[in-house]
Amino acid sequence: MTLAANKTLVNITRFRQDFPILQQEVNGKPLAYLDNGATTQKPQIVIDTVRDYYERDNANVHRGVHTLSARATDAYEAARHKIKDFINANSEKEIIFTGGTTEAINLVASSYGQSRIGQGDEILISTMEHHSNIVPWQMLCQRTGATLKVIPMNKHGELLFDEFKQLINARTKLLAIVHVSNALGTINPIEAMITIAHQHDVPVLVDGAQAIAHTSVDVQALDVDFYAFSGHKMFGPTGIGVLYGKQELLEAMPPYQGGGDMISVVSFSGTTYNELPYKFEAGTPNIAGVIGLGAAVDYLTNIGLDNIAAYEHHLLDTLTDKAQDIEGLRIIGQAENKTSILSFLVDGAHAADIGELLDQQGVAIRAGHHCAMPVMEFFHINASARASLAFYNNEEDITQFIAALNSSLTLLR
Ligand code: PLP
């Protein structure tokens, strides 16, 4: 079935008009933005919300007695409420604003890790993690004497489930796993993994950076303990992200950073900490970022994550089918359950050269190791080219990409 033959799929494509940046030409060609895994573009409503905040309401939150501060605080807390509903958390106390996924994971590694993980303990991650979900755990292991264990994968880019079950044991103190791999597009079976981890009393952190804009996430249904994501990968501003954590876990964790807002009383004889979620939000937060993220969440909710997932599934199938017709093209990551990402190599052409030549034809992709060097090592490659989709991409983008790739390859090979 073509996109045009399906009504729901066609309806999604009209939302492309909401993105002013997509209406331009780059290097004399319409922009085909296929680098959504790196960051997504912003709809007009997010841009307007951030601008309106600075034009009308800018003030510090939780502090001032004046009208602007009250407005800023209301908008800030309203965004927290929207995000709580968006991922179906139980309470606003479970929504901690961070700078992004990276900071959210570092928060858990520092606070939870330092207080609960020690010598002889094990932390379980997988081969397909982004560096953000590797390095904080390596650093924690260095500090505590714990050991990092790694779940292997097969040549399709799927985790080996039986190996996972063997690796989890009484020494395992945390499972930290990516929901959707940014280098492969694999959707991991996190629900089943969480069930097994909990049978061993192991809490689970899920890196949701690449999942949150492509599939609906219900943290209560998943029973996940921590879920981290970034605003900029879900059509919101940069520099803002979320750590969801179960309230009882967050309550028991020591603060991550000290400073303003995270305290209740400060005295030289001792300091008491603020209640959740403020205990983890030291200093003036990214107020405009939070409010902009709230607008992005409204926007996404209106389109519907299930509609987005169905549309992108179709688009990825179309892209994959057409790419496979190109001689010498090898897809990196062919998991059964995949979303939105086509990582590839072509015989006789460097990924970086492909990226540059595509750019000259208005097509934006990423080329490199995608901050997932262990994935590259597994496939014995240094880099791959990656086209990554969002719901505003359409069949014209794919046609332009395939034509540009073919003409680049005639120059390169
Ligand atoms: N995890 C995954 C799977 C990612 O793709 C990324 C970013 O590409 C991150 C974590 C880090 O996100 P951020 O740089 O927004 O903190």
Short mmCIF file of C-alpha atoms and ligand atoms in Angstrom, two decimals:
data_model
loop_
_atom_site.label_atom_id
_atom_site.label_comp_id
_atom_site.label_asym_id
_atom_site.label_seq_id
_atom_site.Cartn_x
_atom_site.Cartn_y
_atom_site.Cartn_z
CA MET A 1 0.00 0.00 0.00
CA THR A 2 1.33 3.46 -0.85
CA LEU A 3 1.10 6.25 1.69
CA ALA A 4 -1.46 8.02 -0.43
CA ALA A 5 -3.74 4.99 -0.19
CA ASN A 6 -3.97 5.17 3.57
CA LYS A 7 -6.05 7.93 5.17
CA THR A 8 -4.41 7.95 8.62
CA LEU A 9 -0.98 8.03 7.06
CA VAL A 10 -1.91 10.89 4.74
CA ASN A 11 -3.36 12.89 7.63
CA ILE A 12 -0.03 12.76 9.45
CA THR A 13 1.86 14.34 6.57
CA ARG A 14 -0.08 17.61 6.88
CA PHE A 15 1.71 18.33 10.18
CA ARG A 16 4.89 18.97 8.20
CA GLN A 17 3.57 22.47 7.52
CA ASP A 18 3.93 23.26 11.23
CA PHE A 19 7.73 23.20 10.93
CA PRO A 20 9.05 26.44 9.44
CA ILE A 21 12.62 25.13 9.11
CA LEU A 22 11.47 22.38 6.76
CA GLN A 23 10.12 24.90 4.25
CA GLN A 24 13.58 26.01 3.10
CA GLU A 25 15.99 25.00 0.38
CA VAL A 26 19.51 23.87 1.27
CA ASN A 27 22.19 24.07 -1.42
CA GLY A 28 19.54 24.87 -3.98
CA LYS A 29 17.39 21.81 -3.18
CA PRO A 30 14.36 21.32 -0.91
CA LEU A 31 15.57 20.31 2.54
CA ALA A 32 15.09 16.59 3.22
CA TYR A 33 15.87 16.45 6.93
CA LEU A 34 16.75 12.85 7.81
CA ASP A 35 18.84 13.45 10.92
CA ASN A 36 16.09 13.18 13.50
CA GLY A 37 18.04 10.74 15.63
CA ALA A 38 20.49 13.56 16.36
CA THR A 39 17.83 16.17 17.00
CA THR A 40 14.31 16.96 15.82
CA GLN A 41 12.94 20.19 14.38
CA LYS A 42 10.53 22.41 16.30
CA PRO A 43 6.93 23.14 15.36
CA GLN A 44 5.76 26.77 15.30
CA ILE A 45 3.83 26.29 18.54
CA VAL A 46 7.01 25.36 20.44
CA ILE A 47 8.91 28.31 18.96
CA ASP A 48 6.01 30.66 19.80
CA THR A 49 5.64 29.31 23.33
CA VAL A 50 9.30 29.93 24.13
CA ARG A 51 9.18 33.39 22.53
CA ASP A 52 5.95 34.31 24.35
CA TYR A 53 7.47 33.25 27.65
CA TYR A 54 10.44 35.58 27.15
CA GLU A 55 8.25 38.38 25.83
CA ARG A 56 5.59 38.28 28.55
CA ASP A 57 6.34 36.09 31.56
CA ASN A 58 10.09 35.83 32.07
CA ALA A 59 10.90 35.64 35.79
CA ASN A 60 12.46 33.15 38.15
CA VAL A 61 10.27 30.31 39.39
CA HIS A 62 9.29 29.29 42.94
CA ARG A 63 10.80 32.46 44.40
CA GLY A 64 9.22 35.79 43.52
CA VAL A 65 6.16 37.29 45.11
CA HIS A 66 5.31 39.18 41.93
CA THR A 67 2.95 38.44 39.08
CA LEU A 68 5.53 37.48 36.47
CA SER A 69 7.13 34.98 38.82
CA ALA A 70 3.74 33.48 39.60
CA ARG A 71 3.00 33.16 35.87
CA ALA A 72 6.38 31.60 35.14
CA THR A 73 5.96 29.16 38.05
CA ASP A 74 2.45 28.20 36.94
CA ALA A 75 3.60 27.55 33.37
CA TYR A 76 6.63 25.60 34.60
CA GLU A 77 4.57 23.36 36.88
CA ALA A 78 1.84 22.98 34.25
CA ALA A 79 4.49 21.55 31.92
CA ARG A 80 5.51 19.06 34.61
CA HIS A 81 1.88 18.00 34.89
CA LYS A 82 1.64 17.51 31.09
CA ILE A 83 4.78 15.36 31.07
CA LYS A 84 3.45 13.31 33.97
CA ASP A 85 0.30 12.58 31.95
CA PHE A 86 2.27 12.01 28.75
CA ILE A 87 4.23 9.08 30.22
CA ASN A 88 1.48 8.14 32.70
CA ALA A 89 3.57 8.68 35.82
CA ASN A 90 1.77 8.42 39.12
CA SER A 91 2.71 11.85 40.42
CA GLU A 92 4.45 15.10 39.46
CA LYS A 93 6.97 14.26 42.19
CA GLU A 94 8.32 11.59 39.84
CA ILE A 95 9.16 14.07 37.06
CA ILE A 96 12.63 15.56 37.53
CA PHE A 97 13.81 18.14 35.02
CA THR A 98 17.40 17.67 33.84
CA GLY A 99 19.53 19.02 31.01
CA GLY A 100 18.76 15.93 28.91
CA THR A 101 19.02 12.15 28.82
CA THR A 102 22.74 12.32 29.56
CA GLU A 103 22.25 14.31 32.74
CA ALA A 104 19.31 12.13 33.80
CA ILE A 105 21.47 9.00 33.58
CA ASN A 106 24.35 10.73 35.37
CA LEU A 107 21.94 11.74 38.12
CA VAL A 108 20.96 8.12 38.73
CA ALA A 109 24.57 6.93 38.47
CA SER A 110 25.71 9.53 41.01
CA SER A 111 22.84 9.49 43.45
CA TYR A 112 21.39 6.00 43.29
CA GLY A 113 24.67 4.44 42.23
CA GLN A 114 26.84 5.98 44.90
CA SER A 115 24.41 5.12 47.70
CA ARG A 116 23.37 1.62 46.62
CA ILE A 117 26.16 0.13 44.53
CA GLY A 118 29.50 -1.02 45.92
CA GLN A 119 32.44 -3.36 45.69
CA GLY A 120 31.55 -6.72 44.12
CA ASP A 121 28.21 -5.52 42.74
CA GLU A 122 27.35 -5.67 39.04
CA ILE A 123 25.67 -3.23 36.70
CA LEU A 124 24.16 -4.71 33.56
CA ILE A 125 24.01 -2.80 30.27
CA SER A 126 24.03 -3.94 26.62
CA THR A 127 26.34 -3.81 23.61
CA MET A 128 24.06 -1.37 21.83
CA GLU A 129 24.13 1.45 24.39
CA HIS A 130 24.83 5.08 23.53
CA HIS A 131 27.95 6.35 25.29
CA SER A 132 25.61 8.21 27.69
CA ASN A 133 24.49 4.87 29.05
CA ILE A 134 27.99 3.38 29.23
CA VAL A 135 30.41 5.98 30.51
CA PRO A 136 28.48 7.09 33.66
CA TRP A 137 28.38 3.41 34.72
CA GLN A 138 32.07 2.91 33.97
CA MET A 139 32.83 5.96 36.09
CA LEU A 140 30.64 4.60 38.89
CA CYS A 141 32.41 1.24 38.69
CA GLN A 142 35.77 3.02 38.98
CA ARG A 143 34.57 4.88 42.08
CA THR A 144 32.91 1.93 43.80
CA GLY A 145 34.68 -1.23 42.67
CA ALA A 146 31.53 -2.56 40.99
CA THR A 147 31.75 -4.41 37.64
CA LEU A 148 30.05 -3.59 34.35
CA LYS A 149 28.47 -6.57 32.55
CA VAL A 150 27.34 -6.37 28.95
CA ILE A 151 24.44 -8.20 27.27
CA PRO A 152 25.61 -9.31 23.80
CA MET A 153 23.64 -9.05 20.56
CA ASN A 154 23.35 -10.99 17.31
CA LYS A 155 24.32 -9.85 13.81
CA HIS A 156 20.84 -8.43 13.20
CA GLY A 157 21.32 -6.08 16.16
CA GLU A 158 19.00 -7.90 18.57
CA LEU A 159 19.90 -8.57 22.20
CA LEU A 160 20.50 -12.20 23.11
CA PHE A 161 17.71 -12.76 25.57
CA ASP A 162 18.99 -16.05 26.95
CA GLU A 163 22.36 -14.46 27.63
CA PHE A 164 20.58 -11.63 29.42
CA LYS A 165 18.81 -14.15 31.66
CA GLN A 166 22.14 -15.80 32.44
CA LEU A 167 23.90 -12.52 33.19
CA ILE A 168 21.38 -11.23 35.72
CA ASN A 169 22.08 -12.64 39.17
CA ALA A 170 22.23 -11.86 42.88
CA ARG A 171 25.17 -9.47 42.39
CA THR A 172 23.29 -7.38 39.79
CA LYS A 173 22.26 -4.08 41.34
CA LEU A 174 20.90 -2.27 38.26
CA LEU A 175 19.92 -2.97 34.67
CA ALA A 176 20.44 0.11 32.43
CA ILE A 177 19.11 -0.53 28.94
CA VAL A 178 18.31 1.47 25.84
CA HIS A 179 14.69 1.37 24.64
CA VAL A 180 15.48 2.12 20.97
CA SER A 181 19.08 1.97 19.69
CA ASN A 182 20.18 5.17 17.97
CA ALA A 183 22.76 3.28 15.91
CA LEU A 184 20.56 0.38 14.79
CA GLY A 185 16.90 1.31 15.30
CA THR A 186 16.31 -1.88 17.32
CA ILE A 187 13.36 -1.69 19.72
CA ASN A 188 14.38 -3.72 22.75
CA PRO A 189 11.86 -5.91 24.59
CA ILE A 190 12.08 -3.73 27.67
CA GLU A 191 8.80 -4.90 29.17
CA ALA A 192 9.99 -8.52 29.30
CA MET A 193 13.41 -7.42 30.52
CA ILE A 194 11.89 -5.36 33.33
CA THR A 195 9.76 -8.35 34.42
CA ILE A 196 12.81 -10.59 34.61
CA ALA A 197 14.93 -7.95 36.34
CA HIS A 198 12.23 -7.45 38.97
CA GLN A 199 12.09 -11.21 39.61
CA HIS A 200 15.70 -10.73 40.74
CA ASP A 201 14.86 -7.52 42.66
CA VAL A 202 16.94 -5.54 40.19
CA PRO A 203 15.72 -2.01 39.39
CA VAL A 204 15.76 -0.93 35.74
CA LEU A 205 16.77 2.34 34.12
CA VAL A 206 15.61 2.76 30.52
CA ASP A 207 17.32 5.21 28.16
CA GLY A 208 14.31 6.46 26.22
CA ALA A 209 16.11 9.14 24.17
CA GLN A 210 15.25 7.55 20.80
CA ALA A 211 11.91 6.05 21.84
CA ILE A 212 9.96 8.93 23.30
CA ALA A 213 9.07 10.59 19.96
CA HIS A 214 8.32 7.33 18.15
CA THR A 215 6.27 5.13 20.45
CA SER A 216 3.92 5.69 23.36
CA VAL A 217 5.52 5.17 26.76
CA ASP A 218 3.52 4.25 29.85
CA VAL A 219 5.91 4.05 32.80
CA GLN A 220 3.32 2.45 35.09
CA ALA A 221 2.39 -0.25 32.58
CA LEU A 222 6.09 -0.93 32.00
CA ASP A 223 6.72 -0.85 35.75
CA VAL A 224 10.05 0.79 34.89
CA ASP A 225 12.04 2.28 37.79
CA PHE A 226 13.79 5.11 35.92
CA TYR A 227 13.10 6.40 32.41
CA ALA A 228 15.29 9.12 30.85
CA PHE A 229 14.62 11.27 27.77
CA SER A 230 15.56 14.55 26.06
CA GLY A 231 13.30 17.40 24.96
CA HIS A 232 15.19 18.13 21.76
CA LYS A 233 14.56 14.65 20.37
CA MET A 234 10.79 15.10 20.77
CA PHE A 235 10.31 18.45 18.99
CA GLY A 236 11.04 20.48 22.14
CA PRO A 237 13.95 22.79 23.00
CA THR A 238 17.55 21.73 23.58
CA GLY A 239 19.04 21.72 27.07
CA ILE A 240 15.99 20.19 28.73
CA GLY A 241 15.23 16.59 29.58
CA VAL A 242 13.40 14.43 32.04
CA LEU A 243 14.24 11.78 34.55
CA TYR A 244 11.19 9.79 35.56
CA GLY A 245 11.79 7.83 38.76
CA LYS A 246 9.47 5.85 41.01
CA GLN A 247 8.66 8.00 44.00
CA GLU A 248 9.86 5.54 46.65
CA LEU A 249 13.23 5.22 44.91
CA LEU A 250 13.66 8.97 44.46
CA GLU A 251 12.64 9.60 48.10
CA ALA A 252 15.40 7.29 49.31
CA MET A 253 18.10 8.77 47.06
CA PRO A 254 20.48 11.52 48.22
CA PRO A 255 20.47 14.82 46.26
CA TYR A 256 22.53 14.96 43.08
CA GLN A 257 23.67 18.60 43.28
CA GLY A 258 23.47 21.12 46.09
CA GLY A 259 22.25 24.70 45.74
CA GLY A 260 19.17 26.87 45.66
CA ASP A 261 15.66 25.38 45.42
CA MET A 262 16.73 21.87 46.47
CA ILE A 263 16.81 22.76 50.16
CA SER A 264 14.23 23.23 52.85
CA VAL A 265 16.38 24.86 55.57
CA VAL A 266 20.06 25.78 55.37
CA SER A 267 22.10 26.42 58.46
CA PHE A 268 25.74 25.93 59.35
CA SER A 269 24.62 23.33 61.85
CA GLY A 270 23.01 21.33 59.04
CA THR A 271 20.79 21.50 55.98
CA THR A 272 17.52 19.75 55.24
CA TYR A 273 16.47 19.01 51.70
CA ASN A 274 13.37 20.00 49.82
CA GLU A 275 10.69 17.48 48.91
CA LEU A 276 10.41 15.81 45.51
CA PRO A 277 10.85 16.75 42.75
CA TYR A 278 12.75 19.88 43.89
CA LYS A 279 15.33 17.88 45.84
CA PHE A 280 16.86 17.04 42.45
CA GLU A 281 16.49 20.45 40.81
CA ALA A 282 19.23 22.62 42.26
CA GLY A 283 19.59 26.18 40.97
CA THR A 284 17.56 28.15 38.47
CA PRO A 285 16.21 25.61 35.99
CA ASN A 286 15.80 25.89 32.22
CA ILE A 287 12.40 27.55 32.60
CA ALA A 288 11.87 28.38 28.92
CA GLY A 289 13.00 24.87 28.00
CA VAL A 290 10.50 23.25 30.36
CA ILE A 291 7.63 25.41 29.12
CA GLY A 292 8.62 24.76 25.49
CA LEU A 293 8.75 21.03 26.22
CA GLY A 294 5.23 21.26 27.65
CA ALA A 295 4.10 22.72 24.31
CA ALA A 296 5.85 19.90 22.43
CA VAL A 297 4.07 17.33 24.59
CA ASP A 298 0.68 18.93 23.83
CA TYR A 299 1.57 18.93 20.16
CA LEU A 300 2.59 15.25 20.14
CA THR A 301 -0.44 14.22 22.17
CA ASN A 302 -2.69 15.90 19.64
CA ILE A 303 -1.18 13.89 16.77
CA GLY A 304 -1.08 10.69 18.84
CA LEU A 305 1.96 8.50 19.35
CA ASP A 306 0.16 5.45 18.00
CA ASN A 307 -0.55 7.28 14.73
CA ILE A 308 3.06 8.42 14.60
CA ALA A 309 4.37 4.89 15.23
CA ALA A 310 2.17 3.39 12.48
CA TYR A 311 3.16 6.08 9.98
CA GLU A 312 6.88 5.84 10.72
CA HIS A 313 6.76 2.07 10.49
CA HIS A 314 5.37 2.42 7.00
CA LEU A 315 7.91 5.07 6.08
CA LEU A 316 10.83 2.98 7.36
CA ASP A 317 9.60 -0.03 5.33
CA THR A 318 9.47 2.14 2.20
CA LEU A 319 12.92 3.57 2.87
CA THR A 320 14.41 0.15 3.60
CA ASP A 321 12.88 -1.44 0.47
CA LYS A 322 14.27 1.29 -1.78
CA ALA A 323 17.69 1.33 -0.10
CA GLN A 324 18.02 -2.43 -0.49
CA ASP A 325 17.81 -2.06 -4.26
CA ILE A 326 21.09 -0.11 -4.25
CA GLU A 327 23.97 -2.33 -5.23
CA GLY A 328 26.52 -2.88 -2.49
CA LEU A 329 24.39 -1.26 0.23
CA ARG A 330 24.54 -3.06 3.55
CA ILE A 331 22.09 -2.26 6.32
CA ILE A 332 23.56 -2.17 9.82
CA GLY A 333 20.81 -3.30 12.15
CA GLN A 334 18.09 -5.54 10.79
CA ALA A 335 16.18 -6.38 13.93
CA GLU A 336 12.69 -7.78 13.54
CA ASN A 337 11.38 -5.00 15.75
CA LYS A 338 12.76 -1.68 14.51
CA THR A 339 11.80 1.93 14.25
CA SER A 340 12.72 5.10 12.36
CA ILE A 341 16.44 4.44 11.72
CA LEU A 342 18.28 3.18 8.65
CA SER A 343 21.97 2.77 9.36
CA PHE A 344 23.96 1.66 6.34
CA LEU A 345 27.26 1.32 4.49
CA VAL A 346 27.92 1.10 0.78
CA ASP A 347 30.82 -0.88 -0.72
CA GLY A 348 33.52 1.42 -2.03
CA ALA A 349 32.21 4.60 -0.37
CA HIS A 350 33.02 6.20 2.99
CA ALA A 351 30.07 7.12 5.19
CA ALA A 352 31.42 10.68 5.69
CA ASP A 353 31.74 11.20 1.92
CA ILE A 354 28.19 9.99 1.42
CA GLY A 355 27.01 12.44 4.08
CA GLU A 356 28.80 15.36 2.42
CA LEU A 357 27.56 14.61 -1.06
CA LEU A 358 24.00 14.16 0.19
CA ASP A 359 24.21 17.54 1.92
CA GLN A 360 25.11 19.16 -1.40
CA GLN A 361 21.78 17.81 -2.65
CA GLY A 362 19.74 19.11 0.28
CA VAL A 363 19.65 15.84 2.22
CA ALA A 364 20.72 15.89 5.88
CA ILE A 365 21.85 12.60 7.38
CA ARG A 366 24.46 11.65 9.98
CA ALA A 367 27.69 9.82 9.36
CA GLY A 368 29.96 8.59 12.12
CA HIS A 369 29.98 6.26 15.10
CA HIS A 370 26.72 7.70 16.49
CA CYS A 371 28.18 7.80 20.02
CA ALA A 372 27.92 4.02 20.03
CA MET A 373 31.48 2.87 19.40
CA PRO A 374 30.90 -0.64 20.82
CA VAL A 375 28.22 -1.14 18.14
CA MET A 376 30.74 -0.14 15.47
CA GLU A 377 33.30 -2.49 17.02
CA PHE A 378 30.78 -5.35 16.96
CA PHE A 379 30.18 -4.88 13.23
CA HIS A 380 33.92 -4.31 12.57
CA ILE A 381 33.31 -0.86 11.10
CA ASN A 382 34.45 2.65 12.04
CA ALA A 383 31.32 4.49 11.04
CA SER A 384 28.01 4.18 9.27
CA ALA A 385 25.69 6.55 7.45
CA ARG A 386 22.34 6.99 9.17
CA ALA A 387 19.04 8.28 7.87
CA SER A 388 16.60 8.77 10.74
CA LEU A 389 12.93 9.59 10.35
CA ALA A 390 10.30 11.67 12.10
CA PHE A 391 6.58 11.91 11.42
CA TYR A 392 7.07 15.03 9.28
CA ASN A 393 9.12 13.12 6.74
CA ASN A 394 7.30 11.96 3.64
CA GLU A 395 7.75 9.91 0.50
CA GLU A 396 9.28 12.91 -1.32
CA ASP A 397 12.07 12.99 1.27
CA ILE A 398 12.74 9.32 0.62
CA THR A 399 12.69 9.75 -3.15
CA GLN A 400 15.09 12.70 -2.85
CA PHE A 401 17.36 10.72 -0.52
CA ILE A 402 17.52 7.68 -2.82
CA ALA A 403 18.16 9.80 -5.92
CA ALA A 404 20.86 11.81 -4.11
CA LEU A 405 22.46 8.62 -2.80
CA ASN A 406 22.54 7.07 -6.27
CA SER A 407 24.12 10.15 -7.80
CA SER A 408 26.64 10.40 -4.93
CA LEU A 409 27.64 6.79 -5.47
CA THR A 410 28.30 7.31 -9.14
CA LEU A 411 30.85 9.96 -8.09
CA LEU A 412 32.36 7.89 -5.29
CA ARG A 413 32.69 4.47 -6.90
N1 PLP B 1 20.79 7.81 24.47
C1 PLP B 1 20.52 7.64 23.17
C2 PLP B 1 20.01 6.33 22.69
C3 PLP B 1 20.70 8.70 22.28
O1 PLP B 1 20.44 8.54 20.98
C4 PLP B 1 21.19 9.93 22.78
C5 PLP B 1 21.46 11.05 21.85
O2 PLP B 1 21.71 10.86 20.68
C6 PLP B 1 21.44 10.04 24.14
C7 PLP B 1 21.23 8.97 24.96
C8 PLP B 1 21.94 11.32 24.74
O3 PLP B 1 20.97 12.32 24.63
P1 PLP B 1 21.34 13.84 24.99
O4 PLP B 1 22.56 14.16 24.20
O5 PLP B 1 20.13 14.60 24.55
O6 PLP B 1 21.57 13.90 26.46
#
